[in-house]
């Protein structure tokens, strides 16, 4: 049934890994351009650690008689016959896509459930009864592996789902690489885990293309990133950077709170023009001439000369800092000519003119003047000064109202907020690097070149000693090749950073593929920044427009992507809810209908028989503690989340000091955690207690979407208490659907 080329491809990949490990390095092109030793070994270690979770999770019985065992990695015997087929190979695809209606040549699919290395359950999907022999019929084993995994208690970390990937999920995971794939799906449909498995699949299938550039995964908050951080390493993939939007500008920690209105204003695409205008206003042309005394010379710098120098520099269409040397040169030339004219040109030679210009360029008064007329700027300085000055804001952003400008004003030394990061990135693009940064990088390159040459000289010495000792004759070109090999080995040992670490520290790094979770939450300026990280527009965006909580978020995928990837994006939809039981989804569906009657909620695959508890009582400490106790009794050893309005978070935190709070490192592992809606995005819990739903709605223009998100976090039990909004009052009177 299967193309033997698929098996040969798998053998070739395993052989490549074996050769790299045994020989330490291959040719310069095949190895050093793709990954360092650290990358290779950490990836292999993660793969081998899969043994502790059980390598094999399934088996395919072909109608034609062959059997293939499916696992987390591929394994071969000494004759390179497959023992275990990697779940990402084309061979394994039918394990996920075969159905009774279309068995694809499979008569039985077996799911093997493990706890560590022990088999704890075996489930069979019978796809072709007629092809099954009498002996095989007697060995059929039942109970769905999927439902077993869905009803298990949550551990506080997301797990990989290679053993239970469903058909509609598998089609998305294996979708082609080029262009932008938008995965639209309601809560609980597995968008996040599908996106992460897609990252693993793409890195495996397109290793040559993505191995040197890596994959960027952007999540909605740091808690979410901790929640998912073991999924890709458990699948053997480490060439991945996990980050939030607020972490995409190296060296900046952007965690300060800000108002929803300020975030909306700063997230608007118009801010790109505001920043460009703010920069232009740092390039000053005074109204009156500037008089300057340098040594015994009285110099005059007229506005017309400054204007001409400014225009000449701008004509080069360079970034602000890169154009500054052109401006400086013109001004220095103007001042030098004045001195030369006063001395008399007949008395001054070319060398004298150079000396005069050099002296001017080192004079403190001239340097101070140049900094006033065209200062070097860093992104941090630009954004801080702009948002701390009402006058600069009024000049740079006349299109904003007085109230909008006031909403973003803050002290000069204020901490960075998440919405500042995209503005810093935009400013970096407009400004370019300062002369100090350029000089530092040039020094680093020179030091690296010197280190490379030193490594080559060391290698040459080692080779000469060995050849002399062993009395070996070797061709000169072979000596040069071996010198490079030894030097290359030394450089790699001296560079311990993984690809992910290098990418995370480099603002200009270009990723081979970008995955964005909760993509609907990103602002227009956020998207402008992300698109720079992936100019090839190879992206997977997962989200749900109905769950948009940010006032600056996405309202339409087409409005967003027609701007950046016209005719290069497509959509896929996940329609089955694997997380939320039907009883809880019935409540969420009413909220969704209130948001937009045309929206259809995902279909839940299971029922629990337990109706959500909705109480029209004050959301005070005793009521919440009673709800927690009730929830814990219903879920045994599971995890409980208390989801509260953002505006009341501090008050609830003070009233509940004994539960884990959102920014505690232990929040994911705690039995009871306190979160607001934004902090709960992308997470799931066995039970959820929503306190004060009415304030969740009034906290934000997208309050109903926030309540919809909160309602769909639990896997087993939901309690809502407080003053009930009309949408929940109706739910209490409506029988379950």
XYZ file of C-alpha atoms in Angstrom:
737
model
C 0.000 0.000 0.000
C 2.717 2.475 0.975
C 5.309 3.952 -1.345
C 8.656 2.432 -0.325
C 10.204 5.843 -1.009
C 8.548 7.066 2.185
C 10.438 4.425 4.146
C 13.659 5.314 2.326
C 13.208 8.991 3.159
C 12.821 8.099 6.833
C 15.935 5.923 6.682
C 17.868 8.749 5.058
C 16.898 11.214 7.799
C 17.937 8.782 10.507
C 21.200 8.069 8.706
C 21.927 11.793 8.436
C 21.442 12.213 12.190
C 23.649 9.170 12.874
C 26.468 10.467 10.666
C 26.320 13.904 12.259
C 26.511 12.442 15.738
C 29.316 9.980 14.964
C 31.509 12.259 12.895
C 30.700 15.395 14.951
C 30.533 17.453 11.771
C 29.878 17.048 8.084
C 30.722 19.392 5.246
C 30.591 23.081 6.058
C 27.498 23.600 3.941
C 25.518 20.589 5.177
C 26.104 21.174 8.861
C 27.229 24.597 10.030
C 24.661 26.442 7.955
C 21.827 24.484 9.548
C 22.415 23.865 13.223
C 25.021 23.899 15.941
C 26.034 20.919 18.041
C 23.914 22.244 20.877
C 20.817 22.294 18.684
C 21.427 18.756 17.462
C 22.118 17.197 20.837
C 19.287 18.988 22.658
C 16.848 17.873 19.970
C 18.060 14.287 20.120
C 17.911 14.295 23.931
C 14.306 15.506 23.815
C 13.441 12.774 21.343
C 15.011 10.037 23.423
C 13.278 11.331 26.549
C 10.046 10.341 24.802
C 10.850 6.797 25.921
C 9.654 7.720 29.391
C 6.220 8.552 27.989
C 6.152 5.503 25.729
C 7.318 5.682 22.144
C 4.596 3.662 20.434
C 0.963 4.753 20.614
C -0.676 3.105 17.617
C -0.739 0.428 14.936
C -2.119 0.245 11.415
C -3.278 -3.133 10.055
C -3.422 -2.997 6.282
C -6.030 -4.822 4.260
C -3.059 -6.099 2.221
C -1.574 -7.734 5.307
C 1.238 -5.395 6.457
C 1.378 -3.769 9.875
C 2.996 -0.489 10.856
C 3.503 0.702 14.417
C 3.188 4.486 14.828
C 5.220 6.414 17.387
C 6.650 9.729 18.508
C 9.925 9.139 16.627
C 11.072 6.756 13.894
C 13.159 3.675 14.731
C 14.837 1.137 12.431
C 16.547 -2.188 12.937
C 20.096 -2.975 11.794
C 18.808 -3.714 8.293
C 16.918 -0.398 8.231
C 13.558 -2.086 8.314
C 11.062 0.137 10.132
C 10.314 -0.822 13.730
C 8.442 2.387 14.472
C 7.155 4.978 11.993
C 7.370 8.670 12.962
C 3.865 10.188 13.268
C 4.809 13.006 10.851
C 5.684 10.779 7.897
C 3.310 10.272 4.944
C 3.214 6.582 5.921
C 1.593 7.476 9.252
C -0.917 9.929 7.832
C -3.625 7.313 7.337
C -3.550 6.588 11.082
C -5.256 9.963 11.471
C -7.238 10.270 8.231
C -8.720 6.785 7.658
C -12.433 6.415 8.449
C -15.005 3.656 8.107
C -16.405 5.489 5.082
C -12.920 5.853 3.553
C -10.624 3.240 5.158
C -7.731 4.068 2.794
C -6.604 0.442 2.771
C -6.696 0.074 6.573
C -8.804 -2.643 8.165
C -7.980 -1.878 11.810
C -6.462 1.073 13.655
C -5.213 0.292 17.143
C -4.685 2.949 19.843
C -2.203 1.997 22.553
C -2.489 3.946 25.814
C 0.535 4.059 28.072
C 1.478 5.295 31.503
C 5.230 5.746 31.310
C 6.468 2.542 29.668
C 3.489 0.438 30.744
C 0.549 -0.341 28.469
C -2.650 0.560 30.348
C -5.184 0.302 27.536
C -5.688 -0.792 23.954
C -8.562 0.425 21.756
C -9.410 -0.723 18.233
C -11.161 1.214 15.495
C -12.605 -1.305 13.033
C -12.560 0.242 9.566
C -13.086 -2.784 7.295
C -14.948 -5.672 8.971
C -15.014 -7.850 5.846
C -11.216 -7.790 5.594
C -10.836 -9.026 9.158
C -10.123 -12.727 9.609
C -11.858 -14.898 12.208
C -8.800 -14.909 14.446
C -8.524 -11.129 14.252
C -12.213 -10.638 15.103
C -11.670 -12.375 18.415
C -8.877 -9.938 19.348
C -10.864 -6.725 18.859
C -10.639 -4.398 21.852
C -12.925 -1.391 22.423
C -13.295 1.957 24.242
C -12.355 5.210 22.586
C -8.847 6.484 23.290
C -9.940 10.047 22.504
C -12.658 10.240 25.153
C -10.298 8.666 27.668
C -7.818 11.481 27.136
C -10.523 14.163 27.196
C -11.949 13.134 30.553
C -8.562 12.806 32.274
C -7.768 15.423 34.926
C -5.660 18.357 33.750
C -2.043 18.463 34.914
C -1.367 22.184 34.583
C 0.605 21.655 31.342
C -0.514 21.027 27.792
C 0.388 17.569 26.485
C 1.078 16.493 22.931
C -1.783 14.639 21.234
C 0.023 12.538 18.640
C -1.928 9.487 19.773
C -5.359 11.110 19.404
C -5.091 13.581 16.509
C -8.423 13.676 14.715
C -8.994 13.780 10.969
C -9.894 17.488 10.648
C -6.930 18.359 12.878
C -4.550 16.175 10.868
C -5.469 17.882 7.596
C -4.465 21.223 9.095
C -1.266 19.905 10.691
C -0.078 18.537 7.323
C -1.197 21.508 5.206
C 1.438 22.830 2.791
C 4.081 25.279 4.023
C 3.852 28.342 1.721
C 1.555 31.266 2.445
C -0.576 32.092 5.463
C -2.934 29.459 6.873
C -5.671 30.846 9.134
C -7.150 28.235 11.462
C -10.489 29.539 12.674
C -12.110 27.585 15.448
C -14.243 28.055 18.514
C -13.107 27.325 22.062
C -12.004 23.782 22.826
C -11.474 22.799 19.192
C -7.739 22.230 19.717
C -6.421 25.228 17.782
C -3.347 25.616 19.952
C -2.311 21.991 20.065
C -2.912 21.680 16.312
C -0.675 24.701 15.709
C 2.118 23.233 17.859
C 1.933 19.854 16.142
C 1.979 21.689 12.829
C 5.243 23.344 13.923
C 6.716 19.906 14.699
C 5.459 18.525 11.383
C 6.865 21.432 9.351
C 10.264 21.282 11.068
C 10.414 17.552 10.340
C 9.190 17.732 6.747
C 11.016 20.931 5.730
C 14.171 20.577 7.824
C 16.460 21.964 5.132
C 14.303 25.071 4.731
C 13.465 25.769 8.377
C 16.421 24.271 10.233
C 18.624 27.363 9.915
C 15.898 29.938 10.590
C 13.589 28.229 13.079
C 9.962 28.778 13.967
C 8.480 31.569 16.088
C 5.431 30.754 18.228
C 3.634 33.817 19.617
C 1.274 33.304 22.549
C -1.148 35.623 24.365
C 0.616 35.754 27.743
C 3.563 34.356 29.680
C 1.392 31.926 31.663
C 0.189 30.423 28.392
C 3.787 29.986 27.211
C 4.626 28.079 30.389
C 1.497 26.001 29.779
C 2.689 24.888 26.320
C 6.473 24.939 26.753
C 6.889 21.141 26.937
C 4.840 20.215 23.876
C 7.446 20.798 21.165
C 10.457 19.481 23.145
C 8.420 16.331 23.822
C 8.106 15.951 20.062
C 11.872 16.373 19.634
C 11.812 19.931 18.290
C 13.938 22.693 19.857
C 14.451 25.131 16.957
C 11.477 27.121 18.193
C 11.200 30.496 19.922
C 8.217 30.865 22.266
C 7.363 34.505 22.973
C 4.580 36.930 23.685
C 4.242 40.152 21.726
C 5.727 42.013 24.698
C 8.936 39.926 24.417
C 9.728 40.548 20.746
C 12.002 43.543 21.312
C 15.236 42.189 22.855
C 16.348 43.934 26.001
C 12.931 45.394 26.839
C 10.647 44.024 29.542
C 7.170 45.265 28.658
C 4.857 44.222 31.464
C 3.498 47.514 32.827
C -0.306 47.845 32.822
C -2.133 50.397 30.679
C -5.694 51.367 29.892
C -7.624 49.656 27.108
C -7.982 53.057 25.419
C -4.220 53.661 25.405
C -3.618 50.171 23.988
C -6.222 50.796 21.270
C -4.659 54.112 20.232
C -1.085 52.786 20.199
C -2.173 49.673 18.329
C -3.662 51.648 15.431
C -1.712 51.638 12.164
C -1.721 55.448 12.208
C 0.992 55.293 14.873
C 3.527 54.446 12.154
C 2.914 57.907 10.648
C 2.968 59.504 14.108
C 6.417 58.055 14.799
C 7.740 59.114 11.395
C 6.482 62.661 11.990
C 7.936 62.716 15.507
C 11.347 61.754 14.122
C 11.220 64.453 11.447
C 10.600 67.078 14.136
C 13.864 66.159 15.821
C 15.619 67.396 12.662
C 15.583 71.095 13.494
C 15.933 74.062 11.128
C 16.039 77.217 13.311
C 14.349 80.421 12.245
C 17.424 82.587 12.894
C 21.138 82.181 12.076
C 23.291 80.420 14.665
C 26.537 82.125 15.693
C 29.365 79.916 16.816
C 32.884 80.759 18.027
C 35.500 78.096 17.388
C 38.997 79.089 18.527
C 39.474 82.571 17.105
C 36.915 82.122 14.326
C 33.396 83.618 14.484
C 31.225 81.306 12.414
C 27.621 81.724 11.277
C 25.314 78.871 10.299
C 22.315 80.178 8.408
C 18.905 78.414 8.218
C 19.248 78.112 4.445
C 22.515 76.176 4.808
C 20.976 73.886 7.437
C 17.917 73.337 5.251
C 20.073 72.419 2.249
C 22.168 69.993 4.318
C 18.983 68.456 5.708
C 17.446 68.038 2.277
C 20.631 66.556 0.861
C 20.749 63.949 3.618
C 17.075 63.062 3.219
C 17.489 62.630 -0.533
C 19.544 59.527 0.172
C 16.361 57.941 1.611
C 18.293 56.445 4.477
C 17.068 55.841 8.015
C 17.380 58.778 10.421
C 20.604 57.675 12.122
C 22.160 56.402 8.899
C 21.403 59.701 7.136
C 22.853 61.803 9.968
C 26.522 61.424 8.840
C 25.519 62.900 5.468
C 23.977 65.911 7.227
C 26.983 66.258 9.520
C 29.373 66.200 6.574
C 27.493 69.023 4.825
C 27.429 71.182 7.953
C 31.109 70.584 8.669
C 31.917 71.449 5.071
C 29.952 74.700 5.385
C 31.790 75.687 8.566
C 35.157 74.607 7.137
C 34.615 76.782 4.036
C 33.968 79.825 6.232
C 37.301 79.295 8.037
C 39.165 78.652 4.782
C 37.695 81.794 3.168
C 38.793 83.910 6.124
C 42.320 82.498 6.056
C 42.482 82.786 2.285
C 42.157 79.819 -0.017
C 45.479 80.602 -1.636
C 47.173 79.819 1.682
C 45.350 76.565 2.426
C 46.049 73.164 0.869
C 43.907 70.015 0.715
C 45.595 68.509 3.765
C 44.993 71.714 5.744
C 41.316 71.647 4.816
C 41.040 68.049 6.054
C 42.717 69.022 9.321
C 40.345 71.954 9.835
C 37.292 69.755 9.225
C 38.643 67.094 11.598
C 39.206 69.686 14.339
C 35.663 70.980 13.886
C 34.264 67.440 14.102
C 35.964 67.008 17.497
C 35.024 70.396 18.956
C 32.503 70.098 21.820
C 30.585 73.221 20.746
C 30.198 71.916 17.197
C 29.183 68.476 18.421
C 26.557 70.009 20.716
C 25.189 72.044 17.804
C 25.000 68.996 15.533
C 23.149 67.057 18.231
C 20.611 69.886 18.468
C 20.080 70.050 14.723
C 20.023 66.292 13.994
C 20.396 64.136 17.121
C 21.117 60.435 17.112
C 18.068 58.669 18.531
C 17.380 55.265 20.004
C 13.884 53.753 19.769
C 13.564 53.878 23.560
C 14.456 57.583 23.689
C 12.123 58.484 20.842
C 9.053 56.721 22.249
C 9.691 57.874 25.819
C 10.143 61.527 24.850
C 7.127 61.462 22.511
C 4.702 60.055 25.072
C 5.971 62.330 27.851
C 5.476 65.588 25.937
C 2.039 67.027 25.192
C 3.595 69.466 22.718
C 5.433 66.751 20.759
C 2.301 64.600 20.695
C 0.217 67.502 19.400
C 2.766 68.208 16.659
C 3.267 64.565 15.625
C -0.355 63.382 15.945
C -2.754 66.168 14.909
C -5.216 63.487 13.724
C -5.808 62.372 17.332
C -8.262 64.137 19.606
C -7.113 65.917 22.756
C -8.559 63.077 24.847
C -6.758 60.426 22.776
C -3.427 62.202 23.102
C -4.003 62.586 26.831
C -4.704 58.844 27.124
C -1.170 57.927 26.004
C 0.758 60.633 27.863
C 2.893 59.402 30.759
C 6.098 60.267 32.695
C 9.412 60.127 30.843
C 10.688 57.271 33.001
C 7.495 55.170 32.855
C 7.887 51.410 32.429
C 7.187 49.791 29.077
C 3.761 48.357 28.290
C 2.988 45.525 25.823
C 1.621 47.940 23.209
C 4.918 49.889 23.286
C 6.849 46.951 21.825
C 5.491 47.278 18.288
C 6.168 51.030 18.454
C 9.763 50.418 19.524
C 10.140 47.988 16.639
C 8.687 50.529 14.198
C 10.988 53.209 15.588
C 13.986 50.904 15.144
C 13.054 50.462 11.489
C 12.733 54.218 10.964
C 15.829 55.226 12.933
C 18.406 52.596 12.102
C 21.339 51.838 14.372
C 23.327 54.496 16.188
C 26.997 55.022 15.375
C 27.930 53.410 18.680
C 26.014 50.225 17.880
C 27.535 50.067 14.388
C 31.030 50.560 15.788
C 30.418 47.870 18.403
C 29.211 45.403 15.801
C 32.211 46.137 13.591
C 34.508 45.499 16.564
C 32.708 42.228 17.247
C 33.074 41.144 13.615
C 36.771 41.983 13.710
C 37.180 40.008 16.935
C 35.317 37.054 15.434
C 37.455 37.181 12.291
C 40.580 37.255 14.445
C 39.277 34.309 16.466
C 38.598 32.350 13.268
C 42.114 33.019 12.039
C 43.531 32.028 15.428
C 41.561 28.776 15.257
C 42.978 28.116 11.794
C 46.522 28.779 12.970
C 46.001 26.495 15.949
C 44.617 23.812 13.639
C 47.598 24.221 11.332
C 49.993 23.733 14.237
C 48.183 20.610 15.396
C 48.215 19.179 11.888
C 51.920 19.873 11.400
C 52.780 18.131 14.685
C 50.621 15.104 13.845
C 51.909 14.775 10.290
C 55.516 15.057 11.435
C 55.020 12.547 14.252
C 53.274 10.018 12.030
C 55.444 10.781 8.947
C 52.348 11.179 6.834
C 52.418 12.905 3.460
C 49.286 14.812 2.476
C 48.365 17.148 -0.376
C 48.364 20.909 0.417
C 44.690 21.352 -0.488
C 43.813 18.535 1.917
C 45.694 20.319 4.697
C 43.678 23.505 4.088
C 40.436 21.544 4.128
C 41.378 19.843 7.392
C 42.424 23.175 8.924
C 38.945 24.514 8.215
C 37.381 21.390 9.697
C 39.298 21.619 12.991
C 38.755 25.390 13.224
C 35.051 24.926 12.585
C 34.832 22.363 15.396
C 36.558 24.804 17.766
C 34.182 27.659 16.841
C 31.095 25.521 17.424
C 32.328 24.381 20.820
C 32.989 28.036 21.752
C 29.437 29.045 20.685
C 27.074 27.326 23.144
C 23.931 29.191 22.135
C 21.104 27.300 20.481
C 19.366 28.544 17.377
C 16.351 29.530 19.491
C 18.550 31.566 21.855
C 20.273 33.348 18.983
C 16.968 34.128 17.282
C 15.332 35.408 20.474
C 18.167 37.893 21.066
C 18.214 39.300 17.514
C 15.476 41.794 16.601
C 16.223 41.444 12.900
C 16.081 37.627 12.838
C 13.937 36.301 9.988
C 12.018 33.125 10.850
C 11.171 30.376 8.398
C 7.649 30.078 9.817
C 5.610 32.019 12.371
C 2.716 30.614 14.406
C 0.402 32.990 16.261
C -2.032 31.748 18.891
C -5.053 33.888 19.841
C -4.207 35.786 16.663
C -7.388 37.834 16.870
C -5.968 39.752 19.858
C -3.046 41.374 18.040
C -3.238 45.022 17.019
C -2.466 46.423 13.573
C 0.936 47.628 14.817
C 1.641 44.184 16.299
C 0.988 42.626 12.901
C 3.239 45.179 11.211
C 6.044 44.071 13.547
C 5.363 40.343 13.069
C 5.362 40.589 9.293
C 8.929 41.901 9.460
C 9.886 38.683 11.251
C 8.557 36.632 8.337
C 8.927 38.426 4.978
C 8.198 35.167 3.125
C 4.729 35.180 4.722
C 4.908 31.544 5.807
C 2.589 31.626 8.803
C -0.077 29.719 10.723
C -2.578 31.921 12.551
C -5.024 30.318 14.956
C -7.862 32.199 16.562
C -11.537 32.922 16.847
C -12.963 36.309 15.899
C -15.814 35.758 18.377
C -13.276 35.650 21.225
C -11.618 38.981 20.386
C -11.180 40.806 23.677
C -8.834 43.618 22.665
C -10.283 46.859 21.324
C -7.290 46.934 18.961
C -7.767 43.320 17.858
C -8.656 41.767 14.514
C -12.232 42.116 13.267
C -11.735 40.409 9.898
C -9.047 38.046 8.629
C -9.429 39.421 5.105
C -8.941 43.025 6.245
C -5.705 41.968 7.907
C -4.218 39.596 5.352
C -5.224 41.276 2.112
C -2.850 44.020 3.213
C 0.168 41.785 3.847
C -0.365 38.593 1.836
C -2.847 39.235 -0.961
C -3.886 35.986 -2.686
C -1.426 34.083 -0.465
C -3.661 33.162 2.444
C -6.370 30.582 3.005
C -8.557 29.425 5.864
C -9.310 26.139 7.573
C -11.917 25.580 10.260
C -12.082 23.390 13.334
C -15.690 22.623 14.235
C -15.546 19.999 17.001
C -15.199 21.006 20.640
C -13.071 18.453 22.472
C -12.725 20.432 25.705
C -16.104 21.789 26.763
C -18.975 19.429 27.654
C -22.309 20.047 25.936
C -23.916 21.260 29.174
C -21.382 24.082 29.574
C -21.317 24.827 25.854
C -25.075 25.405 26.009
C -24.431 28.402 28.283
C -21.587 29.648 26.088
C -23.742 29.283 22.972
C -26.298 31.754 24.348
C -23.525 34.276 24.980
C -22.211 33.703 21.446
C -25.669 34.319 19.982
C -25.833 37.613 21.872
C -22.463 38.601 20.408
C -23.508 37.733 16.852
C -26.576 35.636 15.957
C -24.884 34.466 12.751
C -22.056 32.693 14.602
C -22.243 28.925 15.165
C -20.655 27.388 18.263
C -18.478 24.288 17.887
C -20.125 20.940 18.538
C -19.144 19.258 21.801
C -18.196 15.581 21.546
C -19.340 14.625 25.049
C -21.794 15.223 27.853
C -21.157 14.965 31.579
C -24.734 15.016 32.838
C -23.833 17.923 35.158
C -25.567 21.237 34.586
C -23.540 24.438 35.257
C -24.292 26.195 38.541
C -25.434 29.793 37.995
C -26.097 31.764 41.199
C -27.516 35.280 41.437
C -25.688 36.016 44.699
C -22.961 38.489 45.727
C -19.533 37.424 44.484
C -17.929 37.778 47.904
C -15.237 35.694 49.594
C -17.574 33.220 51.379
C -19.522 32.529 48.162
C -16.330 32.000 46.165
C -14.821 29.674 48.768
C -18.031 27.658 48.853
C -17.963 27.411 45.056
C -14.320 26.262 45.130
C -15.126 23.578 47.687
C -18.071 22.341 45.624
C -15.991 22.291 42.441
C -13.164 20.358 44.080
C -15.617 17.786 45.385
C -16.887 17.205 41.846
C -13.510 16.851 40.114
C -11.428 14.967 42.709
C -7.771 15.961 42.231
C -8.241 18.381 39.316
C -7.413 22.070 38.927
C -9.801 24.960 39.651
C -9.563 28.476 38.181
C -11.344 31.523 39.569
C -11.837 33.987 36.693
C -12.613 37.560 37.729
C -12.947 41.013 36.089
C -9.658 42.766 35.414
C -10.846 45.885 37.231
C -11.495 43.879 40.412
C -8.516 41.526 40.242
C -6.522 43.215 43.005
C -9.522 43.215 45.329
C -10.142 39.502 44.782
C -6.417 38.769 45.193
C -6.438 40.530 48.571
C -9.518 38.568 49.661
C -8.023 35.237 48.531
C -4.350 35.359 49.559
C -4.075 31.579 49.905
C -4.738 30.764 46.232
C -2.152 31.059 43.447
C -2.257 34.420 41.689
C -1.769 34.957 37.984
C 1.855 36.066 38.072
C 3.001 33.386 40.502
C 5.350 30.914 38.774
C 3.345 28.106 40.391
C -0.034 29.207 39.057
C -0.290 26.373 36.512
C 0.515 23.702 39.061
C -1.716 25.055 41.834
C -4.945 23.327 42.768
C -6.715 26.717 42.802
C -5.629 29.731 40.704
C -6.944 33.298 40.408
C -6.910 34.845 36.917
C -8.605 37.543 34.903
C -9.976 36.769 31.441
C -6.866 37.890 29.527
C -4.665 35.728 31.732
C -6.890 32.684 31.168
C -6.800 32.851 27.361
C -5.565 29.622 25.810
C -5.708 27.719 29.114
C -8.073 25.022 30.358
C -9.020 23.772 33.814
C -11.063 20.937 35.228
C -13.386 23.432 36.926
C -13.939 27.180 36.641
C -15.628 29.644 39.000
C -16.577 32.923 37.264
C -17.060 35.731 39.773
C -18.991 38.933 38.914
C -19.829 38.272 35.236
C -21.649 41.607 34.930
C -18.419 43.535 35.571
C -16.540 41.326 33.107
C -19.007 42.550 30.486
C -18.808 46.235 31.452
C -15.009 46.269 31.841
C -14.469 46.386 28.094
C -16.289 47.125 24.816
C -15.596 43.435 24.079
C -16.946 42.316 27.451
C -19.353 39.730 26.040
C -16.461 38.115 24.160
C -14.501 38.041 27.408
C -17.370 36.293 29.185
C -17.598 33.793 26.308
C -13.877 33.027 26.756
C -14.224 32.571 30.519
C -17.238 30.289 30.162
C -15.383 27.921 27.831
C -12.276 27.319 29.985
C -13.584 24.318 32.044
C -13.481 20.682 30.970
C -15.878 19.351 33.626
C -17.520 21.850 35.963
C -18.664 25.509 35.733
C -19.960 27.825 38.442
C -21.023 31.437 37.806
C -21.892 33.723 40.688
C -22.582 37.422 41.223
C -25.008 39.936 39.768
C -26.134 38.166 36.622
C -26.376 40.020 33.307
C -29.476 39.457 31.194
C -27.775 36.868 28.978
C -27.176 34.599 32.009
C -30.594 35.279 33.527
C -32.085 33.850 30.321
C -29.818 30.798 30.595
C -31.166 30.002 34.069
C -34.692 29.887 32.667
C -33.813 27.875 29.555
C -33.578 24.059 29.586
C -30.340 22.537 28.317
C -30.160 21.927 24.606
